[in-house]
Coordinates of C-alpha atoms and ligand atoms in Angstrom, one line a residue:
X226 CA 9.7 -3.5 7.1
X227 CA 8.7 -0.3 8.8
X228 CA 5.0 -0.2 8.0
X229 CA 4.2 -3.9 8.6
X230 CA 2.0 -5.2 11.4
X231 CA 0.9 -8.6 12.5
X232 CA -2.0 -9.8 14.6
X233 CA -0.5 -12.1 17.2
X234 CA -2.8 -14.6 19.0
X235 CA -1.1 -15.9 22.1
X236 CA -2.5 -19.3 23.2
X237 CA -2.3 -21.0 26.5
X238 CA 0.9 -23.0 27.0
X239 CA 4.1 -22.9 28.9
X240 CA 5.8 -21.5 25.8
X241 CA 3.6 -18.4 25.9
X242 CA 6.3 -16.4 27.6
X243 CA 8.4 -16.8 24.4
X244 CA 5.8 -14.7 22.5
X245 CA 7.0 -11.8 24.6
X246 CA 10.5 -12.2 23.2
X247 CA 8.9 -12.5 19.8
X248 CA 7.1 -9.2 20.1
X249 CA 10.4 -7.6 21.1
X250 CA 12.3 -9.1 18.2
X251 CA 9.7 -8.1 15.7
X252 CA 9.6 -4.5 17.0
X253 CA 13.4 -4.4 16.7
X254 CA 12.8 -5.2 13.0
X255 CA 10.1 -2.5 12.6
X256 CA 7.2 -4.9 12.7
X257 CA 4.3 -3.9 15.0
X258 CA 2.2 -6.5 16.9
X259 CA -1.4 -6.1 17.9
X260 CA -2.3 -9.0 20.3
X261 CA -5.1 -11.2 21.4
X262 CA -4.4 -13.3 24.5
X263 CA -6.7 -16.3 25.0
X264 CA -8.1 -17.3 28.4
X265 CA -5.5 -20.1 28.6
X266 CA -2.8 -17.6 27.5
X267 CA -3.6 -15.3 30.3
X268 CA -2.7 -18.1 32.8
X269 CA 0.9 -17.7 31.5
X270 CA 1.3 -14.1 30.4
X271 CA -0.6 -11.1 31.5
X272 CA -2.3 -8.7 29.1
X273 CA -0.5 -5.9 30.9
X274 CA 3.0 -7.2 30.0
X275 CA 1.9 -7.9 26.4
X276 CA 0.5 -4.4 26.2
X277 CA 3.7 -2.9 27.7
X278 CA 5.9 -4.7 25.1
X279 CA 3.6 -4.2 22.1
X280 CA 2.7 -0.6 23.0
X281 CA -0.9 -1.3 22.0
X282 CA -4.2 -2.3 23.6
X283 CA -4.5 -6.0 24.0
X284 CA -7.8 -7.8 23.1
X285 CA -9.1 -10.7 25.2
X286 CA -12.9 -11.0 25.0
X287 CA -15.3 -11.7 22.1
X288 CA -18.3 -10.0 23.7
X289 CA -16.7 -7.0 25.4
X290 CA -18.5 -3.7 24.8
X291 CA -15.4 -1.6 25.3
X292 CA -13.3 -3.7 22.9
X293 CA -16.0 -3.9 20.3
X294 CA -16.5 -0.1 20.4
X295 CA -12.7 0.3 20.0
X296 CA -12.3 -2.2 17.2
X297 CA -14.9 -4.8 16.1
X298 CA -13.7 -8.4 16.0
X299 CA -14.1 -8.5 12.2
X300 CA -12.1 -5.4 11.8
X301 CA -9.5 -6.7 14.2
X302 CA -9.1 -9.9 12.1
X303 CA -8.2 -7.7 9.1
X304 CA -6.2 -5.0 10.8
X305 CA -2.8 -6.7 10.1
X306 CA -0.8 -8.0 7.1
X307 CA -0.4 -11.4 8.7
X308 CA -2.1 -13.4 11.5
X309 CA 0.3 -15.3 13.7
X310 CA -0.8 -17.9 16.3
X311 CA 2.1 -18.4 18.8
X312 CA 2.0 -20.6 20.7
X313 CA -0.6 -22.5 18.7
X314 CA -2.1 -25.1 21.2
X315 CA -3.7 -28.4 20.1
X316 CA -7.0 -26.8 21.2
X317 CA -6.7 -23.7 19.1
X318 CA -5.6 -25.7 16.0
X319 CA -8.5 -28.1 16.5
X320 CA -10.9 -25.1 16.7
X321 CA -9.5 -23.5 13.6
X322 CA -9.4 -26.7 11.6
X323 CA -13.1 -27.3 12.6
X324 CA -14.2 -23.8 11.8
X325 CA -15.4 -23.1 15.4
X326 CA -16.0 -19.5 16.5
X327 CA -16.8 -19.6 20.2
X328 CA -14.2 -17.1 21.4
X329 CA -12.3 -14.1 20.1
X330 CA -9.2 -16.1 18.9
X331 CA -11.1 -18.7 16.9
X332 CA -13.6 -16.1 15.6
X333 CA -10.7 -14.0 14.3
X334 CA -9.2 -16.9 12.6
X335 CA -12.4 -17.7 10.9
X336 CA -13.1 -14.1 9.9
X337 CA -9.7 -13.1 8.6
X338 CA -8.8 -12.7 4.9
X339 CA -5.1 -12.4 5.6
X340 CA -2.4 -15.2 5.5
X341 CA -2.1 -17.2 8.7
X342 CA 1.0 -18.6 10.3
X343 CA 0.7 -21.1 13.2
X344 CA 3.6 -21.9 15.5
X345 CA 2.7 -25.0 17.5
X346 CA 4.0 -25.9 20.9
X347 CA 2.6 -28.8 23.0
X348 CA 3.5 -32.0 24.7
X349 CA 5.1 -34.6 22.2
X350 CA 2.2 -37.1 22.6
X351 CA -0.4 -34.4 22.0
X352 CA 1.6 -33.3 18.8
X353 CA 1.9 -36.8 17.6
X354 CA -1.7 -37.7 18.3
X355 CA -3.7 -38.7 15.1
X356 CA -6.3 -36.0 15.9
X357 CA -3.6 -33.2 16.0
X358 CA -1.9 -34.5 12.9
X359 CA -5.2 -34.6 11.1
X360 CA -5.9 -31.0 12.1
X361 CA -2.5 -29.8 11.0
X362 CA -3.1 -31.5 7.6
X363 CA -6.5 -29.8 7.3
X364 CA -5.1 -26.4 8.2
X365 CA -2.3 -26.8 5.7
X366 CA -4.7 -27.9 3.0
X367 CA -6.7 -24.7 3.9
X368 CA -3.6 -22.6 3.1
X369 CA -2.5 -22.0 6.7
X370 CA 1.2 -22.3 7.2
X371 CA 1.9 -24.5 10.2
X372 CA 5.6 -24.4 11.3
X373 CA 7.1 -27.7 12.4
X374 CA 7.8 -27.6 16.2
X375 CA 11.4 -28.1 17.4
X376 CA 12.6 -31.3 18.9
X377 CA 14.1 -31.5 22.4
X378 CA 13.5 -31.7 26.1
X379 CA 10.1 -30.3 27.2
X380 CA 8.9 -28.5 30.3
X381 CA 6.8 -31.6 31.1
X382 CA 9.9 -33.7 31.3
X383 CA 9.3 -35.7 28.0
X384 CA 11.5 -35.5 24.9
X385 CA 10.6 -35.2 21.2
X386 CA 8.9 -32.8 18.7
X387 CA 6.6 -30.2 20.3
X388 CA 8.9 -27.4 21.5
X389 CA 8.2 -23.9 20.2
X390 CA 10.8 -22.9 17.7
X391 CA 13.2 -20.1 18.8
X392 CA 11.7 -16.6 18.6
X393 CA 14.5 -15.6 16.2
X394 CA 13.4 -18.4 13.7
X395 CA 9.8 -17.4 14.1
X396 CA 10.6 -13.8 13.5
X397 CA 12.6 -14.8 10.4
X398 CA 9.6 -16.8 9.0
X399 CA 7.3 -13.8 9.7
X400 CA 9.7 -11.4 8.0
X401 CA 10.0 -13.8 5.0
X402 CA 6.2 -14.0 4.7
X403 CA 5.7 -10.3 5.1
X404 CA 8.3 -9.6 2.4
X405 CA 6.4 -11.6 -0.1
X406 CA 7.7 -15.0 0.8
X407 CA 4.0 -15.9 1.4
X408 CA 3.5 -16.5 -2.3
X409 CA 6.1 -19.4 -2.1
X410 CA 4.3 -21.1 0.7
X411 CA 0.8 -20.8 -0.9
X412 CA -0.4 -24.1 -2.3
X413 CA -1.2 -23.1 -5.8
X414 CA 0.6 -19.8 -6.4
X415 CA 3.4 -20.3 -8.8
X416 CA 4.7 -16.8 -9.5
X417 CA 7.8 -18.0 -11.5
X418 CA 5.9 -20.5 -13.7
X419 CA 7.3 -20.3 -17.3
X420 CA 10.7 -18.9 -16.2
X421 CA 13.9 -20.8 -16.5
X422 CA 16.5 -20.2 -13.7
X423 CA 20.1 -21.4 -13.9
X424 CA 21.8 -21.8 -10.5
X425 CA 25.4 -22.9 -9.8
X426 CA 26.3 -24.3 -6.4
X427 CA 29.0 -26.1 -4.4
X428 CA 32.7 -26.1 -4.9
X429 CA 34.6 -27.1 -8.0
X430 CA 37.4 -29.7 -7.9
X431 CA 40.5 -29.1 -9.9
X432 CA 42.5 -32.3 -10.4
X433 CA 46.2 -32.5 -9.7
X434 CA 46.4 -36.2 -10.6
X435 CA 43.8 -39.0 -10.6
X436 CA 43.5 -39.0 -6.8
X437 CA 44.2 -35.4 -5.7
X438 CA 42.5 -32.1 -6.3
X439 CA 42.3 -28.5 -5.2
X440 CA 39.0 -27.4 -3.8
X441 CA 37.3 -25.4 -1.0
X442 CA 34.9 -25.8 1.9
X443 CA 31.7 -24.8 0.1
X444 CA 28.8 -27.1 1.3
X445 CA 26.3 -26.2 -1.4
X446 CA 23.6 -25.6 1.2
X447 CA 22.8 -22.0 0.2
X448 CA 22.7 -22.8 -3.6
X449 CA 20.5 -25.9 -3.0
X450 CA 18.1 -23.9 -0.8
X451 CA 17.8 -21.3 -3.5
X452 CA 17.2 -23.9 -6.2
X453 CA 14.5 -25.5 -4.0
X454 CA 12.7 -22.2 -3.3
X455 CA 12.8 -21.4 -7.0
X456 CA 11.2 -24.7 -7.8
X457 CA 8.5 -24.1 -5.2
X458 CA 7.8 -20.8 -6.9
X459 CA 7.1 -22.7 -10.1
X460 CA 10.4 -22.0 -12.0
X461 CA 12.1 -24.5 -14.2
X462 CA 15.4 -24.9 -12.4
X463 CA 18.8 -26.1 -13.7
X464 CA 21.2 -26.6 -10.9
X465 CA 24.9 -27.0 -12.0
X466 CA 26.7 -28.3 -9.0
X467 CA 30.1 -29.5 -7.9
X468 CA 30.3 -32.5 -5.5
X469 CA 28.3 -31.9 -2.3
X470 CA 26.4 -34.1 0.2
X471 CA 23.1 -32.1 0.4
X472 CA 20.0 -33.8 -1.1
X473 CA 18.8 -32.5 -4.4
X474 CA 15.5 -30.5 -3.9
X475 CA 12.3 -31.7 -5.6
X476 CA 11.6 -30.7 -9.2
X477 CA 15.2 -29.4 -9.8
X478 CA 17.3 -30.6 -12.8
X479 CA 20.7 -31.4 -11.5
X480 CA 23.8 -31.3 -13.8
X481 CA 26.7 -32.7 -11.8
X482 CA 30.2 -31.4 -12.7
X483 CA 33.6 -31.3 -11.1
X484 CA 35.9 -28.6 -12.6
X485 CA 35.3 -24.9 -13.3
X486 CA 35.6 -25.5 -17.0
X487 CA 33.0 -28.2 -16.9
X488 CA 30.7 -25.9 -14.9
X489 CA 31.1 -23.2 -17.6
X490 CA 30.3 -25.7 -20.4
X491 CA 27.2 -26.9 -18.5
X492 CA 26.0 -23.4 -17.9
X493 CA 26.5 -22.4 -21.6
X494 CA 24.5 -25.6 -22.6
X495 CA 21.7 -24.7 -20.2
X496 CA 21.0 -21.3 -21.8
X497 CA 18.7 -19.5 -22.5
X498 CA 17.7 -18.7 -19.0
X499 CA 15.7 -15.8 -17.5
X500 CA 17.8 -15.6 -14.4
X501 CA 21.3 -16.8 -13.6
X502 CA 22.3 -17.1 -9.9
X503 CA 25.9 -17.9 -9.4
X504 CA 26.3 -19.3 -5.8
X505 CA 29.1 -21.7 -6.5
X506 CA 32.5 -21.3 -4.9
X507 CA 34.4 -21.7 -8.2
X508 CA 38.1 -22.3 -7.7
X509 CA 40.0 -19.3 -9.1
X510 CA 42.9 -21.5 -10.3
X511 CA 43.6 -25.0 -11.4
X512 CA 46.8 -27.0 -11.6
X513 CA 48.2 -26.1 -15.1
X514 CA 48.8 -29.8 -15.8
X515 CA 47.0 -32.7 -14.2
X516 CA 49.3 -35.8 -14.1
X517 CA 47.8 -38.8 -15.8
X518 CA 49.2 -41.1 -13.2
X519 CA 49.3 -40.7 -9.4
X520 CA 52.2 -38.5 -8.4
X521 CA 54.7 -40.4 -6.3
X522 CA 57.0 -39.2 -3.5
X523 CA 60.4 -40.6 -4.6
X524 CA 62.5 -40.9 -1.5
X525 CA 66.2 -40.0 -2.1
X526 CA 65.8 -38.9 -5.7
X527 CA 64.2 -36.0 -7.6
X528 CA 62.7 -32.8 -6.1
X529 CA 61.3 -33.3 -2.5
X530 CA 59.5 -29.9 -2.9
X531 CA 57.7 -30.0 -6.2
X532 CA 56.2 -26.6 -7.1
X533 CA 52.6 -26.4 -8.3
X534 CA 52.0 -24.3 -11.5
X535 CA 48.5 -22.8 -11.6
X536 CA 46.4 -21.4 -14.4
X537 CA 43.5 -19.1 -14.0
X538 CA 40.0 -20.6 -14.3
X539 CA 37.3 -19.0 -16.4
X540 CA 35.0 -16.6 -14.4
X541 CA 31.6 -18.1 -15.1
X542 CA 29.6 -15.2 -13.6
X543 CA 31.5 -12.6 -15.6
X544 CA 31.3 -14.7 -18.8
X545 CA 27.5 -15.0 -18.7
X546 CA 27.1 -11.4 -17.6
X547 CA 29.1 -10.0 -20.5
X548 CA 27.3 -12.1 -23.1
X549 CA 26.0 -10.0 -26.0
X550 CA 23.5 -12.7 -27.1
X551 CA 21.5 -14.9 -24.7
X552 CA 22.5 -12.9 -21.6
X553 CA 20.0 -13.9 -18.8
X554 CA 17.7 -10.9 -18.0
X555 CA 18.7 -11.0 -14.3
X556 CA 22.3 -12.0 -13.3
X557 CA 23.0 -12.4 -9.6
X558 CA 26.3 -13.1 -8.0
X559 CA 27.4 -14.0 -4.5
X560 CA 30.3 -12.3 -2.8
X561 CA 31.7 -14.1 0.3
X562 CA 34.1 -11.7 2.1
X563 CA 35.6 -11.6 5.5
X564 CA 36.0 -7.7 5.6
X565 CA 34.7 -4.6 3.8
X566 CA 31.9 -6.8 2.7
X567 CA 29.6 -4.2 1.1
X568 CA 32.3 -2.1 -0.6
X569 CA 33.9 -5.1 -2.1
X570 CA 30.5 -6.3 -3.3
X571 CA 29.8 -3.0 -5.1
X572 CA 33.2 -3.2 -6.8
X573 CA 32.5 -6.8 -7.8
X574 CA 29.1 -6.0 -9.2
X575 CA 30.7 -3.4 -11.5
X576 CA 33.7 -5.6 -12.5
X577 CA 31.5 -8.6 -13.3
X578 CA 28.7 -6.6 -14.8
X579 CA 26.0 -8.4 -12.9
X580 CA 22.7 -6.9 -11.9
X581 CA 22.7 -7.9 -8.2
X582 CA 25.2 -9.1 -5.7
X583 CA 24.3 -11.0 -2.5
X584 CA 27.1 -10.0 -0.2
X585 CA 27.8 -12.3 2.7
X586 CA 30.0 -12.0 5.6
X587 CA 31.9 -15.3 6.0
X588 CA 34.1 -14.2 8.9
X589 CA 32.1 -16.4 11.3
X590 CA 30.5 -19.8 10.9
X591 CA 28.8 -19.3 7.5
X592 CA 30.9 -21.8 5.4
X593 CA 29.2 -25.2 6.0
X594 CA 26.9 -23.7 8.7
X595 CA 23.1 -23.3 8.7
X596 CA 22.9 -19.5 9.1
X597 CA 23.8 -16.7 6.8
X598 CA 23.9 -12.9 7.1
X599 CA 23.7 -11.1 3.7
X600 CA 23.2 -7.7 2.2
X601 CA 21.5 -7.2 -1.2
X602 CA 23.5 -4.9 -3.5
X603 CA 22.0 -3.7 -6.8
X604 CA 23.3 -1.3 -9.5
X605 CA 21.8 1.5 -7.4
X606 CA 23.9 0.5 -4.4
X607 CA 23.1 -1.3 -1.1
X608 CA 19.4 -2.0 -1.1
X609 CA 18.9 -3.9 2.1
X610 CA 20.8 -5.5 5.0
X611 CA 19.0 -8.7 5.9
X612 CA 19.1 -10.0 9.5
X613 CA 21.1 -13.2 10.3
X614 CA 18.8 -16.0 9.3
X615 CA 18.8 -19.6 8.0
X616 CA 20.0 -20.3 4.5
X617 CA 16.5 -21.5 3.7
X618 CA 15.1 -18.1 4.8
X619 CA 17.7 -16.3 2.7
X620 CA 16.6 -18.4 -0.3
X621 CA 12.9 -17.6 0.2
X622 CA 13.6 -13.9 0.6
X623 CA 15.8 -13.8 -2.5
X624 CA 13.2 -15.6 -4.5
X625 CA 10.5 -13.3 -3.3
X626 CA 12.7 -10.3 -4.4
X627 CA 13.1 -11.9 -7.8
X628 CA 9.3 -12.3 -8.1
X629 CA 8.9 -8.7 -7.2
X630 CA 11.4 -7.7 -9.9
X631 CA 9.5 -9.5 -12.6
X632 CA 6.1 -8.1 -11.2
X633 CA 7.5 -4.6 -11.5
X634 CA 8.8 -5.3 -15.0
X635 CA 5.4 -6.5 -16.2
X636 CA 3.7 -3.5 -14.5
X637 CA 6.0 -1.2 -16.5
X638 CA 5.3 -3.1 -19.8
X639 CA 1.5 -2.9 -19.0
X640 CA 1.8 0.9 -18.4
X641 CA 3.5 1.5 -21.8
Ligands
C5P254 O1 35.5 -13.0 -7.3 P1 34.8 -13.9 -6.4 O2 35.2 -15.3 -6.5 O3 34.7 -13.4 -5.0 O4 33.2 -13.7 -7.0 C1 32.2 -14.4 -6.4 C2 31.1 -14.6 -7.4 O5 31.6 -14.9 -8.7 C3 30.2 -15.7 -7.1 O6 28.9 -15.4 -7.5 C4 30.8 -16.9 -7.8 O7 29.9 -17.9 -8.1 C5 31.3 -16.3 -9.1 N1 32.5 -16.8 -9.7 C6 32.4 -17.5 -10.9 N2 33.5 -18.0 -11.5 C7 34.7 -17.9 -11.0 C8 34.9 -17.2 -9.7 C9 33.7 -16.7 -9.1 O8 31.3 -17.7 -11.4 N3 35.8 -18.4 -11.6

């Protein structure tokens, strides 16, 4: 992310101070911010503090001879990879939706040819007002990404949606967009159209008798988020999943299964696929024999401590990876570890013969939680360590990386 830059427009609102935190977080990630502060914005943050944090000249006026001589407003609007409006006030969004160009911020938004991300923050009634909602809809239809505001207590004393999302979440969204995630949010761009992707998710259940089973804590959230992001990117998605309680994303074909052996059969049946992503937490062992009737505790007779005999389950990832015929072009595994995460992932990639491993550190609150911290390991070694982000953002970033891989491949074919 070292050569990326955004143009940050800071609107007038009590949340404007959070844009300073955002600039800091972005710069920590190697993303430079060039800033415009609106008149209203200057009531809450000073151009001097913005300039000190961003390390760059701050722009405030449309008709300023010095500014124009430095960098014309048209040039300014194109000087970054992404334009971010944060906080996006009701007024700024109304101007942008209506195509007004009476000040530097709105002129820049009209003149830019770069993707635009708006991060709204305002009073709940203002956010819910039909005019604001109409403007948001217009902006989205114009291809602008408008983040949903957070819900909670507001500076004005009211409660509801309208709060600025946390700077960390905004930075994640910016990073996802800069790393190619923009294609997924575009309205008509379907970079994976014509590709079939097979995804496994959730836990498996290995029956002991008709009412008991061995299983694990996998929630399915990460796998489902990946399936949803793939479908948004236009792929045909088959999701083979163990029992979970997350909703099935739109345009995804769900194949529900319970045991590891059922999962393997369902995967074999779903081939051929261009990509296989193995996110499921497959039980390594199953009870060697599942009792046909419920096992009973017989007081006073028999063995009070029955032993459980286990058999090894098939390794679905390794089986599909090692296929001579119908091996998917790109096979991606997940490796959840509590220690030596990356070293173990490299060893796992070799052992299972997959192309990439997404290594995640599950020593904290990852299992069942909303956040994830992963590294991408390829056959060449550790490619990237991604910052802690939501499972949705991990999904978008992974899908963007897959799109890149196929783009590179078609470039190579075209060059031959
Ligand atoms: O060996 P370990 O279980 O840590 O490997 C994790 C990866 O292997 C995950 O991608 C998981 O979905 C896959 N796996 C599998 N079948 C198994 C065990 C793991 O597909 N029986």
